[in-house]
Coordinates of C-alpha atoms in Angstrom, one line a residue:
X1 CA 6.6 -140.9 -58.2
X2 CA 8.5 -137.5 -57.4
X3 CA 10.8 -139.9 -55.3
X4 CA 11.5 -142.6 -58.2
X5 CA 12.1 -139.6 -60.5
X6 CA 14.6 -138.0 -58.6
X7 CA 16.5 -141.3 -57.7
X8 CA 16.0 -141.8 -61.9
X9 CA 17.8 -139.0 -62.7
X10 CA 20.6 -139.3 -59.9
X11 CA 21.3 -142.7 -61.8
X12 CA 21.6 -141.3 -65.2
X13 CA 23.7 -138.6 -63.7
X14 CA 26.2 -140.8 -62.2
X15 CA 26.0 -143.1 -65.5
X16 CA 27.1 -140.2 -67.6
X17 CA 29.6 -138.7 -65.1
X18 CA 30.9 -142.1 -65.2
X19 CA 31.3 -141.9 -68.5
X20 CA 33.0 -139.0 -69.3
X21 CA 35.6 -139.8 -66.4
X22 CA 36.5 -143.3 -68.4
X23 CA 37.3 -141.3 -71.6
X24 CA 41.0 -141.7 -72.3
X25 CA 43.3 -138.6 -72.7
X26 CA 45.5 -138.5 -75.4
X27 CA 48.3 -135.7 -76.3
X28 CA 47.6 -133.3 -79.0
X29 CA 49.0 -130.0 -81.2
X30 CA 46.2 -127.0 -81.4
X31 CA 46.4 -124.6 -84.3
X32 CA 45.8 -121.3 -83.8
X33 CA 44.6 -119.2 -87.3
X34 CA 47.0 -116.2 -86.5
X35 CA 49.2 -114.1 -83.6
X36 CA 48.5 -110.8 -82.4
X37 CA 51.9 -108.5 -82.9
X38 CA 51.4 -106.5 -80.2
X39 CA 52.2 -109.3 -77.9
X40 CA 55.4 -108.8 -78.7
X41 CA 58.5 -107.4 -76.8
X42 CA 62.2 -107.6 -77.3
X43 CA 62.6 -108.4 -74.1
X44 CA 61.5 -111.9 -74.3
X45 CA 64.8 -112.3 -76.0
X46 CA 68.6 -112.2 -75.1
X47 CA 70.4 -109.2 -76.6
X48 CA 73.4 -111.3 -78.7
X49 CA 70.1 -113.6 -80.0
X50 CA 68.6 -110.1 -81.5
X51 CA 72.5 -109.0 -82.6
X52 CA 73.0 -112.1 -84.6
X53 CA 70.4 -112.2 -86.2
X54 CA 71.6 -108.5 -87.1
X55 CA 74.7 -109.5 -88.2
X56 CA 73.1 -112.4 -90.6
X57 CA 70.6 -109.6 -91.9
X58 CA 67.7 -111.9 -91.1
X59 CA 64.4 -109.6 -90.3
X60 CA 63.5 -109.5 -86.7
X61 CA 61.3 -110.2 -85.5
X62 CA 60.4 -112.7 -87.9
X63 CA 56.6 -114.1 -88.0
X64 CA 57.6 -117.3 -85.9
X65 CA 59.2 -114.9 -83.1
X66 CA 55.8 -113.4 -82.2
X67 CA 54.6 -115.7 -79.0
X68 CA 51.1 -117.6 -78.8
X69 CA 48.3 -115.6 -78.3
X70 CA 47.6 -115.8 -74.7
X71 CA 43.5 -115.5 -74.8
X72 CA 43.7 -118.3 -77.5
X73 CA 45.8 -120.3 -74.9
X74 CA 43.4 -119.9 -72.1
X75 CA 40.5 -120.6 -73.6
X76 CA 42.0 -123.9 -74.6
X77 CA 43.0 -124.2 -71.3
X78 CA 39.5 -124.0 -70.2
X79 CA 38.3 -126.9 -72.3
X80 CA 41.6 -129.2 -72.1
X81 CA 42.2 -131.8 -69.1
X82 CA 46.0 -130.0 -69.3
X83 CA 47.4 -127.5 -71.2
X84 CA 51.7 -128.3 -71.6
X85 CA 53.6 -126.0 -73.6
X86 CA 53.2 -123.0 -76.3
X87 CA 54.7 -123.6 -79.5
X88 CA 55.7 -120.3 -81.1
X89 CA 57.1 -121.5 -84.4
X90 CA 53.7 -123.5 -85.0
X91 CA 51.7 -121.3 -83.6
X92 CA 50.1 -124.0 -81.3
X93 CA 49.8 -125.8 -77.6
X94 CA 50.6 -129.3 -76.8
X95 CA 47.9 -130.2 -74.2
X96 CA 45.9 -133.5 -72.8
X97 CA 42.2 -133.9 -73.9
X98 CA 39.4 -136.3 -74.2
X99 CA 37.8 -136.9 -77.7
X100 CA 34.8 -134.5 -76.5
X101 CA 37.5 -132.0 -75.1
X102 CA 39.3 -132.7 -78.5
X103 CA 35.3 -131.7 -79.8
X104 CA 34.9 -128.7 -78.2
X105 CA 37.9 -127.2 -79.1
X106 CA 37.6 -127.9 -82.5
X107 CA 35.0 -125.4 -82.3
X108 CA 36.6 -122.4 -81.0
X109 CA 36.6 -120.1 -83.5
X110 CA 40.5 -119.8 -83.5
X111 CA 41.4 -123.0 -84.5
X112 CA 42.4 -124.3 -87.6
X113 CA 43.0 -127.6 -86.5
X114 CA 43.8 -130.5 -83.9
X115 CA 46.4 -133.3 -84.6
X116 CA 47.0 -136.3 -82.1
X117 CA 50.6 -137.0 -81.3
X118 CA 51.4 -140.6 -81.4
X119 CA 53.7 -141.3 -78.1
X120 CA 56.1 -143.2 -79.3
X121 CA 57.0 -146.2 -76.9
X122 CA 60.1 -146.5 -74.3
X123 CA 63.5 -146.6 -75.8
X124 CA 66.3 -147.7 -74.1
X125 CA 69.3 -144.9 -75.0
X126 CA 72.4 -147.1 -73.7
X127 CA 73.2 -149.4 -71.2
X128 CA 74.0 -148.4 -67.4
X129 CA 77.1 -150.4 -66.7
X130 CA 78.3 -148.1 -70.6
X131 CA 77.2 -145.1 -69.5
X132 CA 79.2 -145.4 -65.6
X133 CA 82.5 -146.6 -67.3
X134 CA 82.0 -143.7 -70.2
X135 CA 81.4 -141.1 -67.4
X136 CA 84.3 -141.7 -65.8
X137 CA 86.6 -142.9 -69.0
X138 CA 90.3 -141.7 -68.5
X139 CA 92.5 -139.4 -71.5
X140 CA 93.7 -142.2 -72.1
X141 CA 95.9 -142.5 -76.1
X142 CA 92.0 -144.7 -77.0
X143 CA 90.0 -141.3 -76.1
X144 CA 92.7 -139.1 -77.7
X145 CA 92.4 -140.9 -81.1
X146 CA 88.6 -140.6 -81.0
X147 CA 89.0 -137.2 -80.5
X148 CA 91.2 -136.5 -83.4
X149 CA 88.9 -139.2 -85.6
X150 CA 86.0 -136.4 -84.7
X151 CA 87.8 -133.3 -85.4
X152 CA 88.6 -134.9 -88.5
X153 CA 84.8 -135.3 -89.6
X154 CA 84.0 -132.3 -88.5
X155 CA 86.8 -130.5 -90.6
X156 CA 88.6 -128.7 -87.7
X157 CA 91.5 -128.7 -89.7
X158 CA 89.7 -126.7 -92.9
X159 CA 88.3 -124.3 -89.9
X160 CA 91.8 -123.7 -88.0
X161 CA 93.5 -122.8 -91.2
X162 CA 90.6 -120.2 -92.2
X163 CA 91.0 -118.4 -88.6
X164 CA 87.8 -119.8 -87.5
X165 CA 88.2 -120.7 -83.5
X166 CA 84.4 -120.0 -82.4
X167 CA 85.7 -118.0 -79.9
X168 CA 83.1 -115.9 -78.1
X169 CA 80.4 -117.6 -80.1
X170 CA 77.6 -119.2 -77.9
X171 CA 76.4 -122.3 -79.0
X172 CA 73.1 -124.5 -78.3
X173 CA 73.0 -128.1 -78.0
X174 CA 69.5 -129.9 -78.1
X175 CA 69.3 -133.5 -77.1
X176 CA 67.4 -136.0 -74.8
X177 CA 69.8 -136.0 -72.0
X178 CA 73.5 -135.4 -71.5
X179 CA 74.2 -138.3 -69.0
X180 CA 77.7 -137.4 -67.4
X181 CA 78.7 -134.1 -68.7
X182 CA 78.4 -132.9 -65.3
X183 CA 81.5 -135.3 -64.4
X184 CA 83.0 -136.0 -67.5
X185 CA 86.4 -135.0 -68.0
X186 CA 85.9 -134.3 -71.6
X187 CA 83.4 -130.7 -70.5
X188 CA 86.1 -130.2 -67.4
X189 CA 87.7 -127.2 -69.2
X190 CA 84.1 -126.1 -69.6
X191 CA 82.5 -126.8 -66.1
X192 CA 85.9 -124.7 -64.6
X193 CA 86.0 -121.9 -67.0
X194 CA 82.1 -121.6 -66.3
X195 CA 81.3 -121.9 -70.2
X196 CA 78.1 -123.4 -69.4
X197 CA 75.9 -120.5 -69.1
X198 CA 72.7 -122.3 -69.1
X199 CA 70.6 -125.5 -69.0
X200 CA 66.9 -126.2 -69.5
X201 CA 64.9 -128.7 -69.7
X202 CA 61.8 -128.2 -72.0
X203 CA 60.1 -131.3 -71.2
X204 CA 59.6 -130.7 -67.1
X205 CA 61.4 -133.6 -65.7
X206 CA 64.4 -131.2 -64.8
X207 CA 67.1 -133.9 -65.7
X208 CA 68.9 -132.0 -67.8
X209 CA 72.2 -134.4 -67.0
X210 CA 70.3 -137.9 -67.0
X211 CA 70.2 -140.0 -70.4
X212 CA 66.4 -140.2 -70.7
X213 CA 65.8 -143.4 -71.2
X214 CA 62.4 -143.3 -72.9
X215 CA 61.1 -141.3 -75.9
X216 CA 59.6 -137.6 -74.6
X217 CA 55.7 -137.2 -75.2

């Protein structure tokens, strides 16, 4: 009896680990109720960021500069199949969970609340046989006239007249890939004068020059 028992039990254990192993994982945000201030130090960011925001007379640090509360963070991270990234200004995580994972968490004491991500499906960003003959494209008279037809729109003219060059001003450009800057002729000036101080890629696929060809998660 002892015998049929045991091998009993060892079946409902392996129907229940099986189980849980089949439950999908899904992306999701997790809200933390509040930060801890004395997480934070200038050093976490670069002197000019700090002096402009002097030079705007905006507060710093402001509420969404203070960082994720670490402890919150790892105990998530316990529960979670996968934590991914911190998100400062929403004072939340991106991680990977099952709906009982998703359960648990709810839970913690911390939390406000949990909100699924919907992936959004592939989407092609331009064609292969474009994106060769753009990343190679000639200054030719065509390219010269699309670039005056873009200053235009952008009212260089209104900004050249003021005195506004941008000089020494560093700029940030977020996108989903920047297929070909690396070659293009257009950023030559840029790549030779080392203007490009620094790339990152915030996903993790570490193609910051490759047009992504599918929606991030």
């Amino acid at each position: 009896m002892k015998t049929f028992t045991l091998f009993l039990s060892f079946i409902l254990l392996f129907q229940c680990n099986l189980f849980s192993a089949a439950e999908p994982t899904e992306t999701y945000l997790v809200f933390f109720a509040d930060k801890d201030p004395s997480d934070w130090k200038a050093t976490d960011f670069d002197k000019k960021a700090i002096q402009r925001r002097t030079d705007l007379g905006i507060a710093f640090p402001a509420w969404e500069d203070l960082p994720v509360n670490e402890h919150y963070t790892q105990e998530v991270a316990e529960v979670a199949e996968e934590l991914k990234h911190p998100l400062r200004w929403f004072n939340a995580v991106s991680v990977k969970a099952t709906p009982s994972q998703v359960y648990e968490i709810e839970k913690l004491p911390f939390v406000t609340k949990v909100q699924a991500l919907v992936e959004s499906p592939s989407a092609i960003a331009a064609w292969e046989n474009t994106l060769t003959t753009y990343r190679k494209a000639p200054d030719t008279t065509k390219n010269r006239k699309l670039l005056a037809l873009q200053r235009e729109q952008l009212g260089f003219k209104l900004m050249e007249a003021a005195g506004l060059s941008g000089k020494g001003t560093r700029i940030a450009v977020f996108d989903a890939g920047f297929t070909g800057a690396d070659e293009h002729i257009a950023f030559e000036h840029l790549r030779k004068n080392k203007q490009i101080k620094l790339t990152k890629d915030f996903v993790g696929r570490g193609k910051v020059y490759n047009c992504l060809l599918y929606t991030s998660p």
